[in-house]
Coordinates of C-alpha atoms and ligand atoms in Angstrom, one line a residue:
X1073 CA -269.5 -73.4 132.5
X1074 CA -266.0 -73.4 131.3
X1075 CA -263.4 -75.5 133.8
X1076 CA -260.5 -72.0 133.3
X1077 CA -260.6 -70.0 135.8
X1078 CA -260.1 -66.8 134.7
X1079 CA -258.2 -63.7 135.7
X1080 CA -260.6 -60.6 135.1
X1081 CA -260.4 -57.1 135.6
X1082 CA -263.7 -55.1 135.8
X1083 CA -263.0 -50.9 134.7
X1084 CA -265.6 -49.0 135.3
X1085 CA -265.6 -45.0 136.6
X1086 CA -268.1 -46.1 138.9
X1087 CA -268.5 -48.2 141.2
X1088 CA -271.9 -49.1 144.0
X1089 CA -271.9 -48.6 146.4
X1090 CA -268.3 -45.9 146.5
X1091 CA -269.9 -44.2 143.6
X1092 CA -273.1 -43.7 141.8
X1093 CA -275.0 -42.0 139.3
X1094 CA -277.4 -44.8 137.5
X1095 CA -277.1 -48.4 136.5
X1096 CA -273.8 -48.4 135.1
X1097 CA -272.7 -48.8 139.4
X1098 CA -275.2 -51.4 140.3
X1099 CA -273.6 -53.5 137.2
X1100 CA -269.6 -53.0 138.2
X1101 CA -271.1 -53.8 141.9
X1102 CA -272.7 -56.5 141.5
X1103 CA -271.6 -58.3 138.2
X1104 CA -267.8 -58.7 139.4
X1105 CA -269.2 -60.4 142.3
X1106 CA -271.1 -62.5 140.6
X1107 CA -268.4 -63.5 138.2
X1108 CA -266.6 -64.4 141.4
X1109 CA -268.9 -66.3 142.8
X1110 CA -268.4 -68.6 139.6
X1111 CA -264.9 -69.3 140.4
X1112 CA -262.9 -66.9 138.9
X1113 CA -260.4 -64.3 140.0
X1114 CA -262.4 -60.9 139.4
X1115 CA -260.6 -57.2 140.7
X1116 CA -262.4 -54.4 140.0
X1117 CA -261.1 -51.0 139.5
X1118 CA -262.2 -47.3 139.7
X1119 CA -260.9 -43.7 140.0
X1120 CA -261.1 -42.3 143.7
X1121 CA -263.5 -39.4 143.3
X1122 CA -263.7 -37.1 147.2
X1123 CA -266.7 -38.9 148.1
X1124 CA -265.2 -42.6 148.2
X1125 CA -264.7 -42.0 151.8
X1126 CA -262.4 -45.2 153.3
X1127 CA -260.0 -46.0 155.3
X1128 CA -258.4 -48.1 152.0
X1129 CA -255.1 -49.7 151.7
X1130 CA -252.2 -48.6 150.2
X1131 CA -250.6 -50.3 147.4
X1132 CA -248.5 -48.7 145.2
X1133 CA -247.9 -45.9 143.2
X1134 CA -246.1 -44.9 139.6
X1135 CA -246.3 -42.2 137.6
X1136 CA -248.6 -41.8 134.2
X1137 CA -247.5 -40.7 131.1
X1138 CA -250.0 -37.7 129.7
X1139 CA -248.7 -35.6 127.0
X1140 CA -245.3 -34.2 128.1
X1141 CA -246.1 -34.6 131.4
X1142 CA -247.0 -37.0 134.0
X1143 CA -249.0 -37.1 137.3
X1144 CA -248.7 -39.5 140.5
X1145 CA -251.3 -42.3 140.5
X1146 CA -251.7 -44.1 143.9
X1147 CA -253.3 -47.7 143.9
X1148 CA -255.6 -48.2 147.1
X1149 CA -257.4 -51.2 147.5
X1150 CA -260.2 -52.3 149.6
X1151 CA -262.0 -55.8 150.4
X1152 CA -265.7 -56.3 149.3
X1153 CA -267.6 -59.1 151.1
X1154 CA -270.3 -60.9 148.7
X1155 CA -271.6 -64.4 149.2
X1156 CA -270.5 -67.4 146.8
X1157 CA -273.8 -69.6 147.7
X1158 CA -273.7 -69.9 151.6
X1159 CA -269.8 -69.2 151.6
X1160 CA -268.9 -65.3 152.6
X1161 CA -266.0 -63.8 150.2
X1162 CA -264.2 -61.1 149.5
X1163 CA -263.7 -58.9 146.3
X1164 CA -260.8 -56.5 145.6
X1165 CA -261.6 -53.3 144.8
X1166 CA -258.8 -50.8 143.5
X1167 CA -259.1 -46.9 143.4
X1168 CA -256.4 -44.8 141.2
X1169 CA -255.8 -42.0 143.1
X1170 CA -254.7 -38.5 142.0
X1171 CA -254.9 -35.6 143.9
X1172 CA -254.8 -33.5 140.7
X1173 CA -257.6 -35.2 138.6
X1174 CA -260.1 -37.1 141.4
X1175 CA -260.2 -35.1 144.5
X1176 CA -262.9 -33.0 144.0
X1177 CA -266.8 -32.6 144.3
X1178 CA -268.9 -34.5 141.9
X1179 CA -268.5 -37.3 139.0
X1180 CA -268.4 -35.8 135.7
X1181 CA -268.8 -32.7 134.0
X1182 CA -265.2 -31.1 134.6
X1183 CA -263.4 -29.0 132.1
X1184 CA -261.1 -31.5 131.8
X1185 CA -263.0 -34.5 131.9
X1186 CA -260.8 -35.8 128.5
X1187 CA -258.0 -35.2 130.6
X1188 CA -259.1 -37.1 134.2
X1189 CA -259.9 -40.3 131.9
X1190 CA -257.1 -40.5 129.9
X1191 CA -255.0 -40.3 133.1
X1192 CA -257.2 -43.2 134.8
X1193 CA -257.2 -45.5 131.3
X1194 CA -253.0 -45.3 131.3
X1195 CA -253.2 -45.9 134.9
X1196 CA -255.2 -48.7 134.5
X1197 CA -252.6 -50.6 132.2
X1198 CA -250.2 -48.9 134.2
X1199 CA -250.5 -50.6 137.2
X1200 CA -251.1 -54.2 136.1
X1201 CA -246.9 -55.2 136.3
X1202 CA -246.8 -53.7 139.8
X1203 CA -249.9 -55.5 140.7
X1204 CA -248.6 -58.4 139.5
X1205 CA -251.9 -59.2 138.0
X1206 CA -252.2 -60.4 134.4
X1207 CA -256.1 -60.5 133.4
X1208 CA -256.8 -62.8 130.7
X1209 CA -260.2 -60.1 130.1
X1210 CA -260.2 -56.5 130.6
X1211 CA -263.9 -55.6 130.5
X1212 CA -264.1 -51.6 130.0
X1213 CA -267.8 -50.2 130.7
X1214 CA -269.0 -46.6 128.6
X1215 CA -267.0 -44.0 127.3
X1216 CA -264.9 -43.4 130.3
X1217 CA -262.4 -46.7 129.7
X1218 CA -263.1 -47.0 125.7
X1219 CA -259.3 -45.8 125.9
X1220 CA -258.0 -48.8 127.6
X1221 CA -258.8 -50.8 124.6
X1222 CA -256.9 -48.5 122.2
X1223 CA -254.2 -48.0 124.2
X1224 CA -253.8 -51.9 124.6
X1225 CA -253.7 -52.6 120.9
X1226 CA -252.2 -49.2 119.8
X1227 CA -249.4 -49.4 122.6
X1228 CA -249.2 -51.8 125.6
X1229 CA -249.8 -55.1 123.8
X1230 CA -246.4 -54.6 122.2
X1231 CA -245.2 -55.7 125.2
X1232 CA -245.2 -59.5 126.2
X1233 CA -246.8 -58.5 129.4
X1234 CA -250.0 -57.5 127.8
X1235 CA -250.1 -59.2 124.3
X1236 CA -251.8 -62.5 125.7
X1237 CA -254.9 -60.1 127.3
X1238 CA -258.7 -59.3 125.4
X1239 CA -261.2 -56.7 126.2
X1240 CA -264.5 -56.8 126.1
X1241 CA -266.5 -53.3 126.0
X1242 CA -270.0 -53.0 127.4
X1243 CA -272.3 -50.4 126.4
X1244 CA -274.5 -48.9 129.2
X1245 CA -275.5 -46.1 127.3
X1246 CA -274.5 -44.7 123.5
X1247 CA -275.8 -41.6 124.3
X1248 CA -272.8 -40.3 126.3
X1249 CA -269.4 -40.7 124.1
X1250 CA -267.4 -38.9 125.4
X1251 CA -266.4 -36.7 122.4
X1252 CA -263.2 -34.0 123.2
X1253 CA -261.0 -31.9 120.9
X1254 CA -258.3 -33.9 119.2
X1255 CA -256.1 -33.0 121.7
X1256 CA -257.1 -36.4 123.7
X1257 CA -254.5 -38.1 121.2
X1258 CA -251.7 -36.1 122.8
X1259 CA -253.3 -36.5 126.7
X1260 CA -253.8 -40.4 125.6
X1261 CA -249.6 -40.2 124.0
X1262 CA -250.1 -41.8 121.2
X1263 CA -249.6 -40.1 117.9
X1264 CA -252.4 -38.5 115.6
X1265 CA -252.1 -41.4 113.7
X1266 CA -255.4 -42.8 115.3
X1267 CA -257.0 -39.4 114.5
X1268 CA -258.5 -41.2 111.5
X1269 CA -262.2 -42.3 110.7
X1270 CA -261.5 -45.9 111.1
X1271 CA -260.2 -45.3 114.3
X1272 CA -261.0 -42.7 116.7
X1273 CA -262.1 -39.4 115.1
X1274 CA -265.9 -38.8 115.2
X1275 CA -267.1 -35.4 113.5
X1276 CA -263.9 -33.8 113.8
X1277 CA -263.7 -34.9 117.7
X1278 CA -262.1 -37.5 119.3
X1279 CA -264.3 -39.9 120.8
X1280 CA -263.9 -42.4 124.0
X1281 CA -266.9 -44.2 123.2
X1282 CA -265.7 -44.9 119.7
X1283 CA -262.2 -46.5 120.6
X1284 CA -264.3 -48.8 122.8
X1285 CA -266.1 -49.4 119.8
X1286 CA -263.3 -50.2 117.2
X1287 CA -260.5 -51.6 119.4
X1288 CA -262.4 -54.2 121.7
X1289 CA -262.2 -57.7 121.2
X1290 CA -266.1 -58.1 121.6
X1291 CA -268.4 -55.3 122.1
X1292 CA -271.3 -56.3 124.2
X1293 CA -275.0 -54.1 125.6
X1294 CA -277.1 -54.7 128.5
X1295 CA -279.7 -56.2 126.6
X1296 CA -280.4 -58.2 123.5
X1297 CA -283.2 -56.0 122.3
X1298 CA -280.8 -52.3 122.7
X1299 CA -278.2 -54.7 120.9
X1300 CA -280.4 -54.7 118.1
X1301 CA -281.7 -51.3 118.5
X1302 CA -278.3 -49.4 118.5
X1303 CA -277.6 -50.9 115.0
X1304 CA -280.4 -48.7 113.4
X1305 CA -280.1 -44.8 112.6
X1306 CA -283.0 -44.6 115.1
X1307 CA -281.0 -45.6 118.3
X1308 CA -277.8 -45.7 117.2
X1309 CA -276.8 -42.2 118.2
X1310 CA -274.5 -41.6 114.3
X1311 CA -272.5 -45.0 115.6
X1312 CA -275.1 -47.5 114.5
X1313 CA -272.9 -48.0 111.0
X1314 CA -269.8 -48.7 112.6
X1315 CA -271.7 -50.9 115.2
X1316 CA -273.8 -53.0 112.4
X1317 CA -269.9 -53.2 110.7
X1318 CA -269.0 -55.2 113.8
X1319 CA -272.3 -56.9 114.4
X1320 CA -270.8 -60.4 114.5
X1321 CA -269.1 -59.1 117.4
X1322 CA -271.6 -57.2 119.2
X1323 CA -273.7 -59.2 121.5
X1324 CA -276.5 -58.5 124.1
X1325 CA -276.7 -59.8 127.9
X1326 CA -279.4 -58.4 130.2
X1327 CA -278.1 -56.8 133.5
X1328 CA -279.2 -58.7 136.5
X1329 CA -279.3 -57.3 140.1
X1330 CA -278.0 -58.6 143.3
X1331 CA -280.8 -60.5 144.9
X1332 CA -279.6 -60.5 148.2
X1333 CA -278.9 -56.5 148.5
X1334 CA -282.1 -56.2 146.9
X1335 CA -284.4 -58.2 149.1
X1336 CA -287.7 -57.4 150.6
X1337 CA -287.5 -60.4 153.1
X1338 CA -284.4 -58.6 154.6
X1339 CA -284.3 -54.9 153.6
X1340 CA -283.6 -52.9 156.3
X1341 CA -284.5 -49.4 154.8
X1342 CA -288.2 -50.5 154.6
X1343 CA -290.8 -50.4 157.4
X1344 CA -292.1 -53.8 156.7
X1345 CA -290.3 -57.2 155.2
X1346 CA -292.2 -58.8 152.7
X1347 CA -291.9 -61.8 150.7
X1348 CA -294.1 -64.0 148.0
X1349 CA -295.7 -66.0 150.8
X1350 CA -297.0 -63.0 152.7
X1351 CA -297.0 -60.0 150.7
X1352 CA -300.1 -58.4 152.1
X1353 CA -297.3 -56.8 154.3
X1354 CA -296.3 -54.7 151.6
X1355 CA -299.3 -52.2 151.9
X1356 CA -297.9 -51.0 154.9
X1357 CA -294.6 -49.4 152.9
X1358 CA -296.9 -48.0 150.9
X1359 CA -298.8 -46.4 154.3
X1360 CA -295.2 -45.5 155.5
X1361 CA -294.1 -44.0 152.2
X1362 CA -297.4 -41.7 152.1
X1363 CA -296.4 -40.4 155.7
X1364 CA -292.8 -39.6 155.1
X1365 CA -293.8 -38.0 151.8
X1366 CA -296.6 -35.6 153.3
X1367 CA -299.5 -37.8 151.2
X1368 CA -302.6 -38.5 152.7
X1369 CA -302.0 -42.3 153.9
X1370 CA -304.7 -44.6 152.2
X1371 CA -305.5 -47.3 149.9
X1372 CA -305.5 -44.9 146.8
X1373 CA -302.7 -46.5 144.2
X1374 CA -299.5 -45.1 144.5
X1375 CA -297.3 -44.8 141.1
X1376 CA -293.6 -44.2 142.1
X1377 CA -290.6 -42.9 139.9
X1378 CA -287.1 -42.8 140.1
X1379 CA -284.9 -41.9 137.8
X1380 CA -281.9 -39.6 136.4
X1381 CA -284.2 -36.9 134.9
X1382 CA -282.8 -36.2 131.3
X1383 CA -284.4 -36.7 128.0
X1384 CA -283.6 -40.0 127.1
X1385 CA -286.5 -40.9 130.5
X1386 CA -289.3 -39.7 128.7
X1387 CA -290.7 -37.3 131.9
X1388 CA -291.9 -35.0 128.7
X1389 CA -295.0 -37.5 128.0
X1390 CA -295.9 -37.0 131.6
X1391 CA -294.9 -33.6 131.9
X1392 CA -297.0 -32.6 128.6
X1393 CA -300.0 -34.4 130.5
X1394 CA -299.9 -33.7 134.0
X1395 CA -303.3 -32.4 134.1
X1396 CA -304.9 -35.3 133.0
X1397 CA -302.7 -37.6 134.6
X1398 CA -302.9 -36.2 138.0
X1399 CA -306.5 -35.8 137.2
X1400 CA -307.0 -39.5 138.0
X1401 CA -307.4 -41.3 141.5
X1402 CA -303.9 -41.6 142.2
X1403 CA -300.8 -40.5 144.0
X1404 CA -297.6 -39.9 142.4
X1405 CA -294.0 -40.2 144.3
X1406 CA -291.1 -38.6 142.5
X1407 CA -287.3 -39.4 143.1
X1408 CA -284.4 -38.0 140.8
X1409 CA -281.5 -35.7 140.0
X1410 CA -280.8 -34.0 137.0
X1411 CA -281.3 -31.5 134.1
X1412 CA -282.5 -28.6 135.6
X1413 CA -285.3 -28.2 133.1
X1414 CA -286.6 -31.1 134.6
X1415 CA -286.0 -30.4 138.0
X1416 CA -288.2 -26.9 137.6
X1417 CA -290.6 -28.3 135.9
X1418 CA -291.8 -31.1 138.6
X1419 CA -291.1 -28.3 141.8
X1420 CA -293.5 -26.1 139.4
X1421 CA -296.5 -29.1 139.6
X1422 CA -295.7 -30.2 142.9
X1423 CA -296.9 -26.9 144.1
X1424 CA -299.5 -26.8 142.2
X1425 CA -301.1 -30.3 143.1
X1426 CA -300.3 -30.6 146.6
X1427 CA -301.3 -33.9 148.4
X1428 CA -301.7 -35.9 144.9
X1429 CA -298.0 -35.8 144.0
X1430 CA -294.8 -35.4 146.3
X1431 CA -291.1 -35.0 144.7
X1432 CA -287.7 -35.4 146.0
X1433 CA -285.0 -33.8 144.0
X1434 CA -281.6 -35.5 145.0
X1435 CA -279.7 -38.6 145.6
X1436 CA -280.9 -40.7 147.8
X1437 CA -280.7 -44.3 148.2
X1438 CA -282.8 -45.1 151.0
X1439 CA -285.5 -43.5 150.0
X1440 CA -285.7 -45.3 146.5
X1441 CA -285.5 -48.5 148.4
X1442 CA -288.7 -47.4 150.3
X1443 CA -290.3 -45.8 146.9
X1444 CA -289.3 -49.3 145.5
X1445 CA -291.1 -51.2 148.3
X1446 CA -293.8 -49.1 149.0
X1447 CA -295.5 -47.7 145.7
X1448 CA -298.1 -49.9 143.4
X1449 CA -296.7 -48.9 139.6
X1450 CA -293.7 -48.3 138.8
X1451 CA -293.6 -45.4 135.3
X1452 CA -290.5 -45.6 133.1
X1453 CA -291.5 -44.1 129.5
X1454 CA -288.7 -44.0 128.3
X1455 CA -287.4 -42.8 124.5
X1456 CA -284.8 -45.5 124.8
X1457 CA -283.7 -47.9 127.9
X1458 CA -280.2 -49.9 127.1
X1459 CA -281.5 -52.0 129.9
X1460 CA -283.3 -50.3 133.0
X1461 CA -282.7 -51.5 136.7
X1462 CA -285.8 -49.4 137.6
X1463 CA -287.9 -52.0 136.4
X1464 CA -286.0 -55.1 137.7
X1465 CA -286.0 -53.3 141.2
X1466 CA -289.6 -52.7 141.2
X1467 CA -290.2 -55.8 140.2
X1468 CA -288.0 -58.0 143.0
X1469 CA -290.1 -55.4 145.8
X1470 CA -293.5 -56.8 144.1
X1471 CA -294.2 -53.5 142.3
X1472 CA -296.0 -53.6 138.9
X1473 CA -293.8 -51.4 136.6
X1474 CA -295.4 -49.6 133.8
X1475 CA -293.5 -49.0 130.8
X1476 CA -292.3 -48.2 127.0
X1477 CA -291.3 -51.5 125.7
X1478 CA -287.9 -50.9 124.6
X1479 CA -284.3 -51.7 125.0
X1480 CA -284.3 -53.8 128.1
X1481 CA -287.8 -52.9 129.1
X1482 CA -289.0 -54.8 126.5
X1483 CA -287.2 -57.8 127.7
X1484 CA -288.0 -57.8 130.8
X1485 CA -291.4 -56.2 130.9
X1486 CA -294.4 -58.5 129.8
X1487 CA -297.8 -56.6 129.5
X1488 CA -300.4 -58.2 131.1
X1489 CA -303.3 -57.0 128.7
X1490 CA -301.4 -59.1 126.0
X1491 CA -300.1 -62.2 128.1
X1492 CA -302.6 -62.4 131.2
X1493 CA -300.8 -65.6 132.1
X1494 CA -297.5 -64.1 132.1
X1495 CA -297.5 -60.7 132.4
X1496 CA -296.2 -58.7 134.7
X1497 CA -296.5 -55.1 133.7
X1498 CA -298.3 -53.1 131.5
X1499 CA -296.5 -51.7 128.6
X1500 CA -296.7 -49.3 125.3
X1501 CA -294.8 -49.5 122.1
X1502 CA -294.7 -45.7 120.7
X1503 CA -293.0 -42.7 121.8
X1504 CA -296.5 -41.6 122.8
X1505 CA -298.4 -39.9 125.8
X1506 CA -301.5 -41.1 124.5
X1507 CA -300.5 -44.6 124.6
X1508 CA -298.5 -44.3 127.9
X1509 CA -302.0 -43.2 129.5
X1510 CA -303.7 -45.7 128.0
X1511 CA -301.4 -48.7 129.9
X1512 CA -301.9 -46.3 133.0
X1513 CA -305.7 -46.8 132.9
X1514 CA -305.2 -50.3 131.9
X1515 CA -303.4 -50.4 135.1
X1516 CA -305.5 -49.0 137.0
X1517 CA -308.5 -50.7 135.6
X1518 CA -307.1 -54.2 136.8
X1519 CA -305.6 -52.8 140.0
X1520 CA -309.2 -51.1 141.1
X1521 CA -311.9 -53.7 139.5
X1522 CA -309.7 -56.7 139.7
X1523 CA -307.9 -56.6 143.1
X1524 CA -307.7 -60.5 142.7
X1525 CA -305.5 -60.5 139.4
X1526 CA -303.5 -57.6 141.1
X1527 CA -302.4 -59.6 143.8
X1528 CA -301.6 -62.4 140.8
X1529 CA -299.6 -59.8 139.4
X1530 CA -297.7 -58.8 142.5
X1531 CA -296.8 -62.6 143.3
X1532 CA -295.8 -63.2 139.7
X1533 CA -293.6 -60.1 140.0
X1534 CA -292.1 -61.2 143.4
X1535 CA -291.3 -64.9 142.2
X1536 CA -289.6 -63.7 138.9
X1537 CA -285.9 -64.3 138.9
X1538 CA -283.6 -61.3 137.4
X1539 CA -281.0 -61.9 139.6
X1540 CA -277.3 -62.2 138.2
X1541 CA -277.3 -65.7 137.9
X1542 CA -278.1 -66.8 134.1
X1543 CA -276.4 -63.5 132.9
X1544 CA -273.1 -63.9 134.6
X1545 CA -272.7 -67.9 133.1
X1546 CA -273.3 -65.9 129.7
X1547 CA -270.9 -63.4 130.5
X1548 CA -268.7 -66.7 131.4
X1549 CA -269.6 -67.7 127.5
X1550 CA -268.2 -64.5 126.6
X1551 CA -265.3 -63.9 127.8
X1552 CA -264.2 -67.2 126.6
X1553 CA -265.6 -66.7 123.2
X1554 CA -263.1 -63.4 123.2
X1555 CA -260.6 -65.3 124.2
X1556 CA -260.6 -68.3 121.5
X1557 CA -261.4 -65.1 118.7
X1558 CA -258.1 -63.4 120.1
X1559 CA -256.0 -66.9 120.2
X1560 CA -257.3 -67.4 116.6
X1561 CA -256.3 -64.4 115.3
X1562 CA -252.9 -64.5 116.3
X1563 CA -252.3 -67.7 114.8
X1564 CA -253.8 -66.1 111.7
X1565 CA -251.2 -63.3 112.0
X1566 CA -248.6 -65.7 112.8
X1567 CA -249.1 -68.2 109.7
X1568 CA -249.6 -65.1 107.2
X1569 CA -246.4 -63.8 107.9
Ligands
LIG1183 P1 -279.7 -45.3 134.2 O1 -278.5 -46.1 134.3 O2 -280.0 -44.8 132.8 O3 -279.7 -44.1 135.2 P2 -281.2 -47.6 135.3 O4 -282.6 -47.8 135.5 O5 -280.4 -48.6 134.6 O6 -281.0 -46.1 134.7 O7 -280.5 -47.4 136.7 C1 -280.8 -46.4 137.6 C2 -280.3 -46.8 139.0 O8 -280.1 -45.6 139.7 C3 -281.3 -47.6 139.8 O9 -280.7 -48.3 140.7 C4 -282.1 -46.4 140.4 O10 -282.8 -46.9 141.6 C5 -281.0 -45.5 140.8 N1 -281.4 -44.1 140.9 C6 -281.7 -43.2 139.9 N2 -281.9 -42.0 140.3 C7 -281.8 -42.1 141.7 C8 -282.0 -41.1 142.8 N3 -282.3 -39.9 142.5 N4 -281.8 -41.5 144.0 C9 -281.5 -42.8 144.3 N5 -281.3 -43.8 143.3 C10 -281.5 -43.4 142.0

């Protein structure tokens, strides 16, 4: 670890637990903290959607600059406790306010998303001076704050105020780029000068995700193997040439997760505390889960699921199969929110296999804590997994996670049939139901006739250690590898001229 402290702040549009719709909010919830917890000064920062319900502080307010007009931000802030070791500490939070662009139902998919963003990007470098805060790193996270880095280079660093600060840009996912009409330029004010390839056209649209990608200091994915992936046509979603272009700037850290929000010893949402000393315990979450669910309660494994459902999880290879999946001694728990395709498609089987599978279609936080805790297997086949917190959940609640070894499953996910020493999952390498059935019934197989290497499995799961602290000492690295390339460079620019 570097002796600087650091000033960071962490963008991100959301935020756990004020707002959430998948990883990208366990990461800006957890990560910041842990950063902290290392010594450094860490704010984090996210819009005020109508369900961030608080009672938060005021701090300021200015106005933002969008095209030829401009709309009130207000600054809230609030205090989040975390614990540095055994010390208790507190994180700020801010929220930018606008009651024109934030206060209304839902996250994304408004009319004028292009327009809400840009607003919330300006009014991040907006507020900075009134703050009084001057962040040696501004790490943007996914399409919604790729703007911030543009507008930094493009506009604010002209000024001596920002000119000494470098961004880093995390991917979560490259499949969502947030691509709008050209028109952005003007919401953004800057001129269509940037409308260019090089910069931030994309097929004829302009593209958020892209001016994260050209105008960040370092460009960085939630796991080494995704790092690698998004740099071929296969995975790189039409962005893998400019990516490989920058690939000595592109680097891969695996997410962690908070180990002490996510702890069966002390989880309140779960009807029995467990640990690595005494897990037996955990069958009764699974007896609990079967009751709340309407499954007959028993000792019959129980493979749970949560995820967004959308195309990139791969619910097709189980969908395609049902018959034969369902057809095998098993129960299956389903949790998730999403495309609607999905969504019928699951109510459609649930009624026709009643008592083998049970669904929930929503939100809901407890109960994946309790699906978490109380199921066997845990299924992710998914076409492509950046880095997957499923997995690393089901993992810390001693739950044996099944899955498509890529992206960050692959990292984290050892299959057992390969590595009996060391594995802790079961996993598959192709897009394939056939071969996601297969490590099912390889699953099974060691789960029913080998309940002694289960239990192996299960303790080997509990003890392994994803927790935030080897990734946050490499985000440490990172930040101060940014900051030498940025010093470097301007002494480059300064002894050219
Ligand atoms: P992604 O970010 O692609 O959605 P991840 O596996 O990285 O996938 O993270 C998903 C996170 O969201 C996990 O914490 C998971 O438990 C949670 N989650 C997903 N769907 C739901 C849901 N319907 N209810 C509660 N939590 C969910």
């Amino acid at each position: 670890m570097s002796d600087k402290k650091l000033k960071i702040l962490f963008v991100s549009a959301e935020i756990s637990p004020f707002a959430k719709t998948g990883g990208l909010a366990d990461v800006a919830g957890s990560l910041p903290k842990a950063l902290a917890a290392l010594g450094h000064d860490v704010r984090a920062v996210m819009p005020r959607y109508r369900q961030v319900k608080g009672d938060f502080e005021y701090v300021t307010d200015f106005a933002v600059q969008l095209d030829t007009w401009s709309e009130t931000c207000i600054i809230r802030k609030t205090e989040v406790p975390y614990k540095a070791g055994e010390r208790k500490k507190k994180l700020t939070v801010y929220f930018a306010d606008s009651y024109r662009y934030f206060d209304r139902d839902g996250i994304y998919g408004h009319f004028d998303d292009a327009d809400r963003f840009a607003f919330f990007c300006r009014a991040v470098l907006d507020m900075l001076p009134k703050l009084g805060f001057k962040p040696d790193i501004i790490h943007c996270n996914d399409w919604h704050t790729g703007p911030v880095c543009m507008l930094l280079k493009e506009q604010y660093a002209h000024d001596e105020f920002y000119s000494g600060m470098s961004t880093i840009y995390t991917i979560h996912n490259l499949e969502y780029q947030g691509n709008f009409s050209s028109y952005a330029v003007r919401l953004l004010n800057l001129g269509y000068d940037v409308f260019t390839a090089e910069k931030a056209e994309f097929y004829g649209m302009f593209s958020f995700m892209k001016t994260g990608l050209v105008y960040s200091d370092i460009i960085n994915t939630v796991s080494e193997v995704y790092a690698r992936e998004i740099q071929t046509p296969q995975y790189g979603e039409r962005l893998d040439g400019l990516l490989k272009s920058r690939s000595e700037d592109l680097f891969g850290i695996l997410n962690g997760i908070n180990y002490d929000e996510f702890n069966p010893q002390t989880d309140k949402t779960i009807a029995r505390n467990f640990d690595a000393t005494n897990y037996k315990n955990k069958k009764e979450n699974k007896y609990a889960l079967q009751v709340e669910m309407g499954l007959p309660a028993g000792d019959v494994p129980v493979i749970g699921l949560i995820s967004r459902l959308s195309g990139q999880k791969g619910l097709n290879l189980l969908i395609d199969r049902i018959d034969e999946f369902l057809s095998k001694d098993i129960q299956f728990v389903l949790l998730g929110t999403g495309d609607d395709y999905y969504q019928d498609q699951f109510r459609r089987i649930a009624n026709d296999y009643p008592g083998k599978i049970a669904i929930c279609l929503g939100f809901n936080g407890s109960l994946a804590q309790k699906i978490y805790a109380g199921s066997d297997m845990f299924l992710m086949p998914s076409r492509f997994e950046p880095c997957g917190l499923g997995q690393i959940i089901s993992l810390r609640y001693g739950t044996i996670p099944v899955v498509r070894a890529t992206g960050g499953l692959a990292e984290t996910v050892t299959d057992y049939d390969s590595d009996n020493v060391r594995g802790n999952g079961f996993s598959f390498n192709n897009f394939s139901a056939d071969e996601m059935l297969d490590a099912i019934n390889r699953a099974l197989k060691v789960y029913n006739e080998k309940p002694e290497e289960w239990d192996k499995l299960i303790v080997r799961a509990l003890e392994t250690d994803y927790s935030w602290n080897r990734s946050a000492k490499k985000y440490e690295e990172l930040y101060m590898h940014a900051i030498r390339k940025k010093t470097a460079n301007a002494i480059r620019k300064k002894t050219a001229k």
